[in-house]
Coordinates of C-alpha atoms in Angstrom, one line a residue:
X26 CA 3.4 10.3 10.5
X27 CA 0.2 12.2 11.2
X28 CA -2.9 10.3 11.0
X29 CA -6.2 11.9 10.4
X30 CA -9.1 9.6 11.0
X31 CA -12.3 10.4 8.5
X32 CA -15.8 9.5 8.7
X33 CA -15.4 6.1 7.9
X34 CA -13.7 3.9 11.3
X35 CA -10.8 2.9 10.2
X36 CA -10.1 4.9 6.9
X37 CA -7.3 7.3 8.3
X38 CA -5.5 10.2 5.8
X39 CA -1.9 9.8 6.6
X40 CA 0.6 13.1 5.9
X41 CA 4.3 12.5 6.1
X42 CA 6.5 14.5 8.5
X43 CA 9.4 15.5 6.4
X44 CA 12.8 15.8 8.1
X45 CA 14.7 18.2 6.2
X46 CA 17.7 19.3 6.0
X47 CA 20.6 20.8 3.1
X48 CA 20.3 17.4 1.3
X49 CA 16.6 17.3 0.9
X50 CA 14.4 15.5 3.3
X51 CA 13.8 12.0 4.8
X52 CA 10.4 10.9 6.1
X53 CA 8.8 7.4 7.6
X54 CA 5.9 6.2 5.2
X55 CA 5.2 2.9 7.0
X56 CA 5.7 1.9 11.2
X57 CA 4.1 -1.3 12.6
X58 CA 3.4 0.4 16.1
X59 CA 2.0 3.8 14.7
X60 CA -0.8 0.9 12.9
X61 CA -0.5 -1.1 15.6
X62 CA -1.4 1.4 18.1
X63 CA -4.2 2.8 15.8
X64 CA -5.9 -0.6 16.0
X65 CA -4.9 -0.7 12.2
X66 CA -3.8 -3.7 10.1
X67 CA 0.2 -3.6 10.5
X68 CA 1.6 -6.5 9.0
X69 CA 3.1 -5.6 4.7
X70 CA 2.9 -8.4 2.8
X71 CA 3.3 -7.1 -0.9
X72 CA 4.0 -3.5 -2.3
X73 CA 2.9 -2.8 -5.6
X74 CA 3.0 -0.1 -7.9
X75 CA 1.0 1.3 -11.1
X76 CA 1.6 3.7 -13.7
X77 CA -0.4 5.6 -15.6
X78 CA 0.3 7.5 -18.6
X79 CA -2.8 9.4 -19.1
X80 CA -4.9 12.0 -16.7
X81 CA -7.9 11.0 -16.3
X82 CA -6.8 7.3 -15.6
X83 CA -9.6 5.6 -13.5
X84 CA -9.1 2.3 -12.1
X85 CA -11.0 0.8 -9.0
X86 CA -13.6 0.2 -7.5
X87 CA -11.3 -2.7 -6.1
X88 CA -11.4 -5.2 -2.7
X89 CA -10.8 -8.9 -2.1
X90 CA -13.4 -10.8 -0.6
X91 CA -13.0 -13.6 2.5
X92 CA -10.7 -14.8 3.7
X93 CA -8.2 -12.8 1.7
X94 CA -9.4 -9.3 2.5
X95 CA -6.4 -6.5 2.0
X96 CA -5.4 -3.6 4.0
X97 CA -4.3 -0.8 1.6
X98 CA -2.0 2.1 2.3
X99 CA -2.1 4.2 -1.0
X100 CA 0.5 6.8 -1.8
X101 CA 0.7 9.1 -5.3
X102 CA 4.7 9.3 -5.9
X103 CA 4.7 10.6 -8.8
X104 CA 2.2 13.3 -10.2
X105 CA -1.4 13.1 -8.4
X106 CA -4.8 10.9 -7.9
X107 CA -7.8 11.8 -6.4
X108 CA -8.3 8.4 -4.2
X109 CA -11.3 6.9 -2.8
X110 CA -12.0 4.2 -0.2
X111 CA -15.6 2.8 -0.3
X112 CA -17.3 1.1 3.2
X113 CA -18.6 -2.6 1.8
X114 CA -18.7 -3.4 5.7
X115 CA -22.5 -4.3 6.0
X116 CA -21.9 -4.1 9.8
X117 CA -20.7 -0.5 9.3
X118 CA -22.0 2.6 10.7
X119 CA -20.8 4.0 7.2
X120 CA -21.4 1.2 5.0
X121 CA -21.9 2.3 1.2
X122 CA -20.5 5.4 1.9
X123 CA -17.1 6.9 0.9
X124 CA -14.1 9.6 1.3
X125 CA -11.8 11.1 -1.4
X126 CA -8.9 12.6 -1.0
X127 CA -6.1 14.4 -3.2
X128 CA -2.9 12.5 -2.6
X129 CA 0.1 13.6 -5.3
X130 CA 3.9 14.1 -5.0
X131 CA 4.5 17.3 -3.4
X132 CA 1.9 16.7 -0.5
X133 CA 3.2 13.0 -0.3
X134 CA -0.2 12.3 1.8
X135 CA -1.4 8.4 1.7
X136 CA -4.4 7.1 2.5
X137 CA -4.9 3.7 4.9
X138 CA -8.0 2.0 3.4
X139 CA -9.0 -1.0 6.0
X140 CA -10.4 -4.3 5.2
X141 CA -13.6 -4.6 3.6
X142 CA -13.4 -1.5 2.0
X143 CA -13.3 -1.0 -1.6
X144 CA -10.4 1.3 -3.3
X145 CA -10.0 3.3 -6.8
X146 CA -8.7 6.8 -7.5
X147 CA -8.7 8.7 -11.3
X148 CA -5.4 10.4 -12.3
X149 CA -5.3 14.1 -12.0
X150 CA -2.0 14.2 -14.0
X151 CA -0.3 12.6 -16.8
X152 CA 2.1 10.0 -15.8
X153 CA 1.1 8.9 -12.5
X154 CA 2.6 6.7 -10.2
X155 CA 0.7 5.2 -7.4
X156 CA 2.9 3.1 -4.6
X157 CA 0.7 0.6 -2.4
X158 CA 1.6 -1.3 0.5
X159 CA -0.4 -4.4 0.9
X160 CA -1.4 -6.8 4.2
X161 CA -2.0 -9.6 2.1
X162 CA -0.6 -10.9 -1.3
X163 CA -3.2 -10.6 -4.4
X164 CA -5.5 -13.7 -4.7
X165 CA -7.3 -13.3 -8.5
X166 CA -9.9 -16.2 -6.7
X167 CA -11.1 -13.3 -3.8
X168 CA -10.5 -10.4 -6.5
X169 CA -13.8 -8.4 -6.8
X170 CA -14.8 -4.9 -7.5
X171 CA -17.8 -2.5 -7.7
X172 CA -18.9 -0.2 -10.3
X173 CA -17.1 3.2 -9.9
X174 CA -20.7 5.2 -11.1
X175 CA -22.9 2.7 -9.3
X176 CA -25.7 4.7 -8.4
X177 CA -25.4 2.6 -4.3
X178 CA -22.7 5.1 -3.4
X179 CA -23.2 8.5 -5.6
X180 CA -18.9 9.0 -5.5
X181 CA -18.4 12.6 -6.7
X182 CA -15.3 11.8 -9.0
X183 CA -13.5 15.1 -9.5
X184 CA -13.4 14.4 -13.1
X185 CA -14.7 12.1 -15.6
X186 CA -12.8 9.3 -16.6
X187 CA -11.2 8.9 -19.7
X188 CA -9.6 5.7 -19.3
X189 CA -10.2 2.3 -17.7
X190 CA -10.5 -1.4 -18.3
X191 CA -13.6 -3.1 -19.6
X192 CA -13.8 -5.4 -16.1
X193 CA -14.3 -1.6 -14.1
X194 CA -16.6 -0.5 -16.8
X195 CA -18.7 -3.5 -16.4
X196 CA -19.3 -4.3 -13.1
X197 CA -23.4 -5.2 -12.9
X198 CA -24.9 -2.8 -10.1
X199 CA -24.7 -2.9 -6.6
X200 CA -26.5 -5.7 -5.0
X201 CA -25.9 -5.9 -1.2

């Protein structure tokens, strides 16, 4: 794995390295002491997954608060997102700020999105599949979110959403 760090510490874009060969290819998505050596969150706790028929899909702005905070490594298997990761760190250098990144099947880039940041992406395709592995299990008591239009952290979406539940809709403004 190659691991690009952004402009927010600990928010890294991750491209695979693809092993190929007459059958296809085979390539390492996750490694404890690549994290581990990165300073990065490297224990997996829960994978998830979530589909998404329509384009234009948004869901997030998404973190769990203390003491269940989440490390998130984000990969598009199917079709393609473009994924953000939002600094709520108020001890950041880059707090309120954010990165986006295309991540989709045939570029099978991830992105690590650390504790304390926030995480959403809008579909780019129809049926979208998004794979996440996951430091700690989901905890609906520490589930929180921020608005993904919140005028706090001016996210340039590549398009605008279609689709998304009322609770993203809704979230009141950004009060830090």
């Amino acid at each position: 794995m190659r691991f690009e760090a952004t402009k927010i510490p600990g928010v890294w874009i991750v491209d695979v390295e693809r092993h190929e060969d007459e059958r296809g290819f085979f390539a390492r998505t996750w490694c404890r002491e690549e994290l581990a050596r990165l300073g990065l969150k490297a224990e997996l706790a829960q994978c998830s997954v979530s589909f998404n028929a329509e384009a234009g899909t948004l869901r997030g702005m998404h973190y769990q608060a203390a003491p269940r905070e989440e490390a998130k490594f984000v990969s598009c298997v199917r079709g393609a997102i473009y994924d953000v990761a939002l600094d709520l760190r108020a001890d950041s250098p880059t707090y309120r700020q954010w990165v986006g990144v295309e991540l989709s099947e045939t570029t099978m880039r991830m992105l690590f999105v650390p504790e304390g940041c926030a995480h959403g992406f809008v579909t780019l395709t129809q049926n979208a599949l998004v794979h996440y592995q996951i430091s700690a299990a989901f905890s609906a008591d520490h589930a929180r979110g921020v608005r993904w239009n919140d005028a706090a952290f001016r996210i340039a979406w590549p398009r605008e959403p279609r689709a998304m539940s009322k609770r993203d809709a809704t979230y009141p403004d950004f009060a830090p």
